[in-house]
Amino acid sequence: MAKDAYDGPILEIEKLSISFFTRLREIPAVMDFSVTVQPGEAVGLVGESGCGKSTVALGIMQDMGRNGRITGGTVKFKGRDMATLSPDELRAIRGNEIAMIYQEPMASLNPAMRIGQQLMEVPMLHEGVSATEARARALQVVADVKLPDPERILRAYPHQLSGGQQQRIVIAMALMSKPALLILDEPTTALDVTVEAAIVELVRDLGKKYGTSMLFISHNLGLVLETCDRICVMYSGEAVERGAVRDVFDTMRHPYTQALFRSIPVPGADKTSRPLKAIPGNFPLPHERPQGCNFGPRCDYFRPGLCDAADVAMQPVEADGLHVTRCLRHAEIDWAAPVAASDVRARTAIGPVVLKVDDLRKYYEVAGNALFGGAKRVVKANETISFEARESETLAIVGESGCGKSTLAKVLMGLETASSGRILLDGAEIQSTPIAERSTQTVADVQMVFQNPFDTLNPSMTVGRQIIRALEVFGVGADDAARRERMLNLLDLVKLPRQFAERMPRQLSGGQKQRVGIARAFAGGARIVVADEPVSALDVSVQAAVTDLLMDIQRREKTTLLFISHDLSIVRYLSDRVMVMYLGHVVEIGSTDQVFSPPYHPYTEALLSAVPIADTKVEKTHIVLEGDIPSAMNPPSGCPFQTRCRWKSQVPGNLCETEVPVARDLAPGHQIKCHLADDVLQRMEPVIKIAAE
């Protein structure tokens, strides 16, 4: 069948059920799942990890491995039942008419092949075109995904490209044969928010240009709002709500959809007056699903005898059946009722200065050629960083990958020593003392919560033993009994059941592992906790619970929290002050309200514009940064941001290119490092506006 000869729905999934079979039992991963994708339409598939989103994608591709099997329903592509196709027919469709983009770009690229060869393979393999035509197509598609110097890119190997460039190449590869359906499985999760904004705009534009239909798998509701026409919300293997994006966002009719939205920080959420509401309970295991409604045990509107009587079918919300929900009570629930007020907390009083960083620099020397030596070059990872952090304060540190956030964290922790400048902890200098030479008290005072909870726990030790080990190192407790009691108290502190002390890390979910990491960080009574992207690896519903936990412990322990993140929605929600970093420099610092409202540093403005916000009432100024962040080994002259700044023309002469700007005060406590004149800064408009009701 010719690619353009079909004008019905591109994809029709009807009552699909998929199970995986182990020696012990059948594990139903997807049940009674239906969705339709029309030509040129983008459909978002959202839900927590383990809900079956990626299994649906594998079902579409008919690629479920040896243990996976479709046990009911149909998947039709352009009207043809995929289950009836021969292996040769499936091979002709995969990659040619249905293409897939995965979360991690390097998983899709061969590290030993040049980019050009990998792109040319697609049309040569699927369409039998000549190498000359395939190369011409590859050049065109690299230009389409807005990569500079396509000839150089085709000659490059994957490791010579940044993460954002690699993901653009994977998108280019998927589009090489102009597929009818593009499946995107969390394609921007590993990318910076500014790169994510550019990739999302790119996917949207290319979808229109090529007329490609898209199934966009994501847990980011803001991204779905920006990219999709319709949305399907999944929970525990089932579709629970389906409809046009704006219908579902504005008039949601399933308790799980409502609970998801209440657990994400949108403008207006506040850690004291309007805290996030985490979803109670835990996600059910596939073989332990409850009777009746899967969401029943976690639902605020559960009615015994009705919701747990039998399996729940999809119900139409409106007569036209375009908006449907898997909720028996959707017509009687008052969806407009305000959120039941959770305990409104008093704003914590900020105490004295605990940490003072003054003119800190961290440089690395690297050989010109790692294999054969050569002229040494200097990487300026941190450049003239100065700030203070106070007791009970949350200071957020934001910026793109490579801006020096994690290097700063390493120097604070003593994993690296400073090249120059001072770090004062309670008045004592610690910048030149590596962690091995720091006193036990100093090590206990400055602790870290890492990004990935899966990598920070010892898989061969029980949870309790890992916390007790930290207590031993910090010299806490007179004997084993005292340390065990302290360990159990720490589990109470992070709201984990005491019986978890005997569990191994593999028996815990991601959110539970992160709680153990937090308990360990507080084992020695930490004064300062450096939280490096502590919730980015977690589902949105779990993020709310872990964020709330950190705030709760901070109130009780009067901890200073340095919160490193690229998620500005969470930063706005929980931080007292914000420090914006770019290429090793602090370009703006101030209270959260000061940083999130104009005048901004031009980089802060671009960061705010890039944040996807899951609220139809929010209007954003659209700013996409051109080019990639420069290398810290070869930074631009003058202002570090001048190569990507849209305001540069407002500065007379070539000042931006020749002089590094000096930090200056815009208001008490609000500093900016920029050459723009005060009158230009005052003309800046808010990037994020909330439309009137």
Short mmCIF file of C-alpha atoms in Angstrom, two decimals, residues 99-414:
data_model
loop_
_atom_site.label_atom_id
_atom_site.label_comp_id
_atom_site.label_asym_id
_atom_site.label_seq_id
_atom_site.Cartn_x
_atom_site.Cartn_y
_atom_site.Cartn_z
CA ALA A 99 9.00 5.23 13.78
CA MET A 100 9.87 5.41 17.47
CA ILE A 101 11.96 7.91 19.43
CA TYR A 102 13.23 6.71 22.81
CA GLN A 103 14.01 8.52 26.05
CA GLU A 104 17.79 8.07 25.90
CA PRO A 105 19.21 9.15 22.51
CA MET A 106 22.47 7.20 22.85
CA ALA A 107 20.48 3.96 23.10
CA SER A 108 19.38 4.57 19.48
CA LEU A 109 22.76 5.59 18.03
CA ASN A 110 25.69 3.33 17.14
CA PRO A 111 28.78 4.87 18.83
CA ALA A 112 31.11 3.39 16.21
CA MET A 113 29.35 4.80 13.12
CA ARG A 114 29.35 8.33 11.76
CA ILE A 115 26.02 10.17 11.93
CA GLY A 116 25.78 10.34 8.13
CA GLN A 117 26.04 6.55 7.73
CA GLN A 118 23.36 5.97 10.37
CA LEU A 119 20.93 8.40 8.72
CA MET A 120 21.57 7.10 5.20
CA GLU A 121 20.91 3.51 6.31
CA VAL A 122 17.20 4.24 6.87
CA PRO A 123 16.06 5.05 3.29
CA MET A 124 18.63 2.69 1.75
CA LEU A 125 17.31 -0.21 3.86
CA HIS A 126 13.58 0.57 3.70
CA GLU A 127 13.23 2.14 0.25
CA GLY A 128 16.26 0.88 -1.66
CA VAL A 129 17.38 4.39 -2.68
CA SER A 130 20.92 5.11 -3.88
CA ALA A 131 23.66 6.32 -1.53
CA THR A 132 23.71 9.69 -3.33
CA GLU A 133 19.99 10.27 -2.80
CA ALA A 134 20.18 8.98 0.78
CA ARG A 135 22.99 11.46 1.55
CA ALA A 136 21.02 14.35 0.01
CA ARG A 137 18.02 13.36 2.16
CA ALA A 138 20.21 13.11 5.27
CA LEU A 139 21.56 16.64 4.67
CA GLN A 140 18.01 17.96 4.24
CA VAL A 141 16.66 16.31 7.38
CA VAL A 142 19.64 17.50 9.49
CA ALA A 143 18.83 21.04 8.29
CA ASP A 144 15.13 20.41 9.15
CA VAL A 145 16.00 19.59 12.76
CA LYS A 146 17.89 22.91 12.92
CA LEU A 147 21.40 21.61 13.47
CA PRO A 148 24.23 23.93 12.37
CA ASP A 149 26.66 22.93 9.61
CA PRO A 150 24.91 19.72 8.39
CA GLU A 151 28.05 18.55 6.49
CA ARG A 152 30.10 18.58 9.71
CA ILE A 153 27.30 16.84 11.64
CA LEU A 154 27.16 13.99 9.06
CA ARG A 155 30.92 13.43 9.49
CA ALA A 156 30.71 13.44 13.31
CA TYR A 157 30.41 10.48 15.67
CA PRO A 158 27.61 10.47 18.30
CA HIS A 159 29.98 11.22 21.22
CA GLN A 160 31.01 14.48 19.51
CA LEU A 161 27.47 15.87 19.86
CA SER A 162 25.66 17.24 22.92
CA GLY A 163 22.60 15.45 24.37
CA GLY A 164 20.24 17.87 22.62
CA GLN A 165 22.03 17.40 19.29
CA GLN A 166 21.94 13.61 19.70
CA GLN A 167 18.18 13.72 20.31
CA ARG A 168 17.72 15.89 17.20
CA ILE A 169 19.65 13.27 15.18
CA VAL A 170 17.38 10.51 16.55
CA ILE A 171 14.35 12.61 15.50
CA ALA A 172 15.97 13.15 12.07
CA MET A 173 16.50 9.38 11.76
CA ALA A 174 12.86 8.74 12.63
CA LEU A 175 11.71 11.26 10.00
CA MET A 176 14.07 10.06 7.23
CA SER A 177 11.41 7.84 5.67
CA LYS A 178 8.50 10.25 6.36
CA PRO A 179 6.59 7.86 8.67
CA ALA A 180 2.81 8.07 9.02
CA LEU A 181 3.06 7.52 12.80
CA LEU A 182 5.76 8.73 15.18
CA ILE A 183 5.82 7.26 18.72
CA LEU A 184 7.76 9.45 21.16
CA ASP A 185 8.55 7.72 24.47
CA GLU A 186 9.58 10.43 26.96
CA PRO A 187 11.87 12.00 24.31
CA THR A 188 12.94 15.03 26.38
CA THR A 189 13.27 13.65 29.93
CA ALA A 190 17.09 13.62 29.86
CA LEU A 191 17.37 17.13 28.36
CA ASP A 192 17.67 20.64 29.79
CA VAL A 193 14.49 22.68 29.91
CA THR A 194 15.77 25.10 27.23
CA VAL A 195 16.78 22.21 24.93
CA GLU A 196 13.44 20.52 25.70
CA ALA A 197 11.57 23.66 24.57
CA ALA A 198 13.49 23.71 21.28
CA ILE A 199 12.94 19.96 20.69
CA VAL A 200 9.21 20.23 21.45
CA GLU A 201 8.82 23.16 19.03
CA LEU A 202 10.80 21.20 16.45
CA VAL A 203 8.63 18.06 16.80
CA ARG A 204 5.46 20.15 16.53
CA ASP A 205 6.69 22.00 13.40
CA LEU A 206 8.00 18.84 11.71
CA GLY A 207 4.73 17.03 12.48
CA LYS A 208 2.91 19.74 10.54
CA LYS A 209 5.48 19.81 7.73
CA TYR A 210 5.47 16.05 7.15
CA GLY A 211 1.82 15.47 8.12
CA THR A 212 2.99 12.89 10.67
CA SER A 213 0.61 11.60 13.34
CA MET A 214 2.14 11.35 16.81
CA LEU A 215 1.65 9.34 19.97
CA PHE A 216 3.48 11.35 22.66
CA ILE A 217 4.22 9.27 25.80
CA SER A 218 5.07 11.50 28.76
CA HIS A 219 4.54 12.10 32.46
CA ASN A 220 4.93 15.86 31.92
CA LEU A 221 1.43 17.34 31.66
CA GLY A 222 2.80 20.75 30.67
CA LEU A 223 4.54 19.23 27.62
CA VAL A 224 1.35 17.43 26.59
CA LEU A 225 -0.59 20.71 26.77
CA GLU A 226 1.98 22.35 24.47
CA THR A 227 2.27 19.55 21.92
CA CYS A 228 -0.92 17.46 21.74
CA ASP A 229 -4.47 17.75 20.40
CA ARG A 230 -5.93 14.96 22.52
CA ILE A 231 -4.89 13.19 25.71
CA CYS A 232 -5.31 9.73 27.17
CA VAL A 233 -4.63 9.35 30.92
CA MET A 234 -3.52 5.86 32.06
CA TYR A 235 -3.54 4.32 35.52
CA SER A 236 -2.47 0.77 36.38
CA GLY A 237 -2.83 -0.67 32.87
CA GLU A 238 -6.10 1.06 31.96
CA ALA A 239 -7.10 4.23 30.17
CA VAL A 240 -9.06 6.19 32.80
CA GLU A 241 -9.84 9.38 30.88
CA ARG A 242 -9.67 10.39 27.23
CA GLY A 243 -10.60 13.55 25.36
CA ALA A 244 -9.42 16.80 23.80
CA VAL A 245 -6.49 18.26 25.75
CA ARG A 246 -8.35 21.40 26.82
CA ASP A 247 -11.48 19.44 27.79
CA VAL A 248 -9.49 17.13 30.06
CA PHE A 249 -7.36 19.96 31.52
CA ASP A 250 -10.29 22.29 32.20
CA THR A 251 -13.12 19.83 32.92
CA MET A 252 -11.38 16.67 34.16
CA ARG A 253 -13.81 13.93 35.11
CA HIS A 254 -11.67 11.21 36.70
CA PRO A 255 -10.37 11.37 40.29
CA TYR A 256 -6.90 10.17 39.19
CA THR A 257 -6.57 12.98 36.62
CA GLN A 258 -7.63 15.46 39.31
CA ALA A 259 -5.14 13.96 41.80
CA LEU A 260 -2.31 14.21 39.23
CA PHE A 261 -3.01 17.91 38.67
CA ARG A 262 -3.14 18.59 42.42
CA SER A 263 0.31 17.07 42.87
CA ILE A 264 2.14 19.34 40.37
CA PRO A 265 3.26 22.90 41.09
CA VAL A 266 1.44 25.40 38.84
CA PRO A 267 1.55 29.19 39.32
CA GLY A 268 -0.34 29.97 42.51
CA ALA A 269 0.80 26.87 44.45
CA ASP A 270 2.70 27.88 47.58
CA LYS A 271 4.54 25.70 50.08
CA THR A 272 2.89 27.46 53.04
CA SER A 273 -0.56 28.68 51.96
CA ARG A 274 -1.35 26.24 49.11
CA PRO A 275 0.83 23.13 49.47
CA LEU A 276 0.78 20.35 46.87
CA LYS A 277 -1.42 17.37 47.63
CA ALA A 278 0.35 14.05 47.14
CA ILE A 279 -1.75 11.05 46.05
CA PRO A 280 -2.25 8.84 49.15
CA GLY A 281 -1.21 5.18 49.14
CA ASN A 282 0.87 3.34 46.56
CA PHE A 283 0.51 2.24 42.96
CA PRO A 284 -0.85 -1.37 42.90
CA LEU A 285 1.37 -4.15 41.57
CA PRO A 286 -0.01 -5.67 38.33
CA HIS A 287 -0.95 -9.00 40.00
CA GLU A 288 -2.43 -7.30 43.10
CA ARG A 289 -4.94 -4.95 41.53
CA PRO A 290 -8.08 -4.31 43.63
CA GLN A 291 -11.57 -5.50 42.78
CA GLY A 292 -13.55 -3.01 40.68
CA CYS A 293 -11.96 0.41 40.11
CA ASN A 294 -8.14 0.18 40.11
CA PHE A 295 -7.86 3.66 41.62
CA GLY A 296 -10.44 2.91 44.35
CA PRO A 297 -8.07 2.43 47.34
CA ARG A 298 -6.45 5.85 46.68
CA CYS A 299 -9.60 7.77 45.68
CA ASP A 300 -11.23 10.56 47.72
CA TYR A 301 -14.63 9.69 46.21
CA PHE A 302 -14.57 5.89 46.68
CA ARG A 303 -17.97 4.36 47.58
CA PRO A 304 -17.92 0.75 48.90
CA GLY A 305 -20.41 -1.53 47.19
CA LEU A 306 -20.38 0.57 44.01
CA CYS A 307 -16.76 1.27 43.07
CA ASP A 308 -15.53 -2.21 44.11
CA ALA A 309 -18.46 -4.27 42.79
CA ALA A 310 -17.26 -5.06 39.25
CA ASP A 311 -14.87 -3.92 36.52
CA VAL A 312 -15.61 -0.34 35.47
CA ALA A 313 -16.15 0.42 31.78
CA MET A 314 -15.51 3.74 30.05
CA GLN A 315 -18.44 6.18 30.43
CA PRO A 316 -19.21 9.14 28.12
CA VAL A 317 -18.90 12.55 29.83
CA GLU A 318 -20.83 14.30 27.05
CA ALA A 319 -23.35 12.81 24.66
CA ASP A 320 -20.93 13.02 21.71
CA GLY A 321 -18.64 10.48 23.43
CA LEU A 322 -15.46 12.47 22.59
CA HIS A 323 -14.65 12.89 26.30
CA VAL A 324 -14.87 9.63 28.26
CA THR A 325 -13.96 8.54 31.80
CA ARG A 326 -13.64 5.26 33.74
CA CYS A 327 -15.52 6.61 36.78
CA LEU A 328 -19.01 5.53 37.88
CA ARG A 329 -19.53 8.67 39.98
CA HIS A 330 -18.28 11.32 37.53
CA ALA A 331 -21.73 12.93 37.12
CA GLU A 332 -22.35 13.38 40.88
CA ILE A 333 -18.92 14.62 42.04
CA ASP A 334 -18.57 18.38 42.57
CA TRP A 335 -15.47 18.89 40.43
CA ALA A 336 -15.42 22.65 41.06
CA ALA A 337 -15.15 22.22 44.85
CA PRO A 338 -11.93 23.78 46.20
CA VAL A 339 -9.17 21.47 47.42
CA ALA A 340 -9.79 20.47 51.02
CA ALA A 341 -7.47 22.79 52.91
CA SER A 342 -4.45 20.84 54.02
CA ASP A 343 -2.73 22.20 57.08
CA VAL A 344 -1.63 25.73 56.20
CA ARG A 345 1.84 26.14 57.62
CA ALA A 346 3.37 29.25 59.06
CA ARG A 347 6.25 30.57 56.97
CA THR A 348 9.49 29.46 58.61
CA ALA A 349 11.57 32.25 60.13
CA ILE A 350 14.89 32.55 58.30
CA GLY A 351 17.84 32.41 60.73
CA PRO A 352 21.45 33.65 60.68
CA VAL A 353 23.95 33.03 57.85
CA VAL A 354 25.23 29.42 57.95
CA LEU A 355 27.15 29.33 54.66
CA LYS A 356 29.02 32.17 52.97
CA VAL A 357 30.69 31.74 49.57
CA ASP A 358 32.97 34.58 48.50
CA ASP A 359 34.50 34.98 45.00
CA LEU A 360 34.77 31.20 44.55
CA ARG A 361 36.56 29.82 41.50
CA LYS A 362 37.03 26.20 40.44
CA TYR A 363 39.25 25.53 37.42
CA TYR A 364 40.29 22.16 35.99
CA GLU A 365 43.41 21.59 33.91
CA VAL A 366 43.03 19.08 31.09
CA ALA A 367 45.54 17.87 28.53
CA GLY A 368 45.01 19.04 24.96
CA ASN A 369 44.75 15.44 23.85
CA ALA A 370 43.68 12.82 26.39
CA LEU A 371 45.65 10.04 24.66
CA PHE A 372 48.92 11.72 23.71
CA GLY A 373 49.20 14.78 25.95
CA GLY A 374 49.69 18.22 24.46
CA ALA A 375 49.14 21.81 25.55
CA LYS A 376 47.15 22.01 28.77
CA ARG A 377 43.80 23.80 28.70
CA VAL A 378 41.74 25.22 31.54
CA VAL A 379 38.07 24.48 32.17
CA LYS A 380 36.52 27.34 34.15
CA ALA A 381 33.74 25.37 35.86
CA ASN A 382 32.97 28.01 38.53
CA GLU A 383 33.85 31.68 38.07
CA THR A 384 33.60 34.40 40.80
CA ILE A 385 30.67 32.85 42.70
CA SER A 386 29.46 34.76 45.77
CA PHE A 387 26.33 34.12 47.86
CA GLU A 388 25.06 33.52 51.38
CA ALA A 389 22.65 30.86 52.68
CA ARG A 390 20.80 31.16 55.99
CA GLU A 391 19.37 28.75 58.55
CA SER A 392 15.94 27.32 57.52
CA GLU A 393 16.30 28.84 54.05
CA THR A 394 15.83 27.11 50.69
CA LEU A 395 18.20 28.53 48.08
CA ALA A 396 17.56 27.10 44.60
CA ILE A 397 20.46 26.86 42.13
CA VAL A 398 19.24 26.67 38.53
CA GLY A 399 20.78 26.55 35.06
CA GLU A 400 21.45 24.25 32.12
CA SER A 401 23.74 21.20 32.19
CA GLY A 402 27.35 22.33 32.17
CA CYS A 403 26.69 25.63 33.97
CA GLY A 404 28.67 24.55 37.05
CA LYS A 405 25.87 23.63 39.50
CA SER A 406 27.20 20.15 40.31
CA THR A 407 30.82 21.39 40.45
CA LEU A 408 29.74 23.92 43.08
CA ALA A 409 28.03 21.09 45.00
CA LYS A 410 31.21 18.98 44.86
CA VAL A 411 33.33 21.86 46.21
CA LEU A 412 30.84 22.48 49.05
CA MET A 413 30.91 18.76 49.92
CA GLY A 414 34.72 18.59 49.85
#
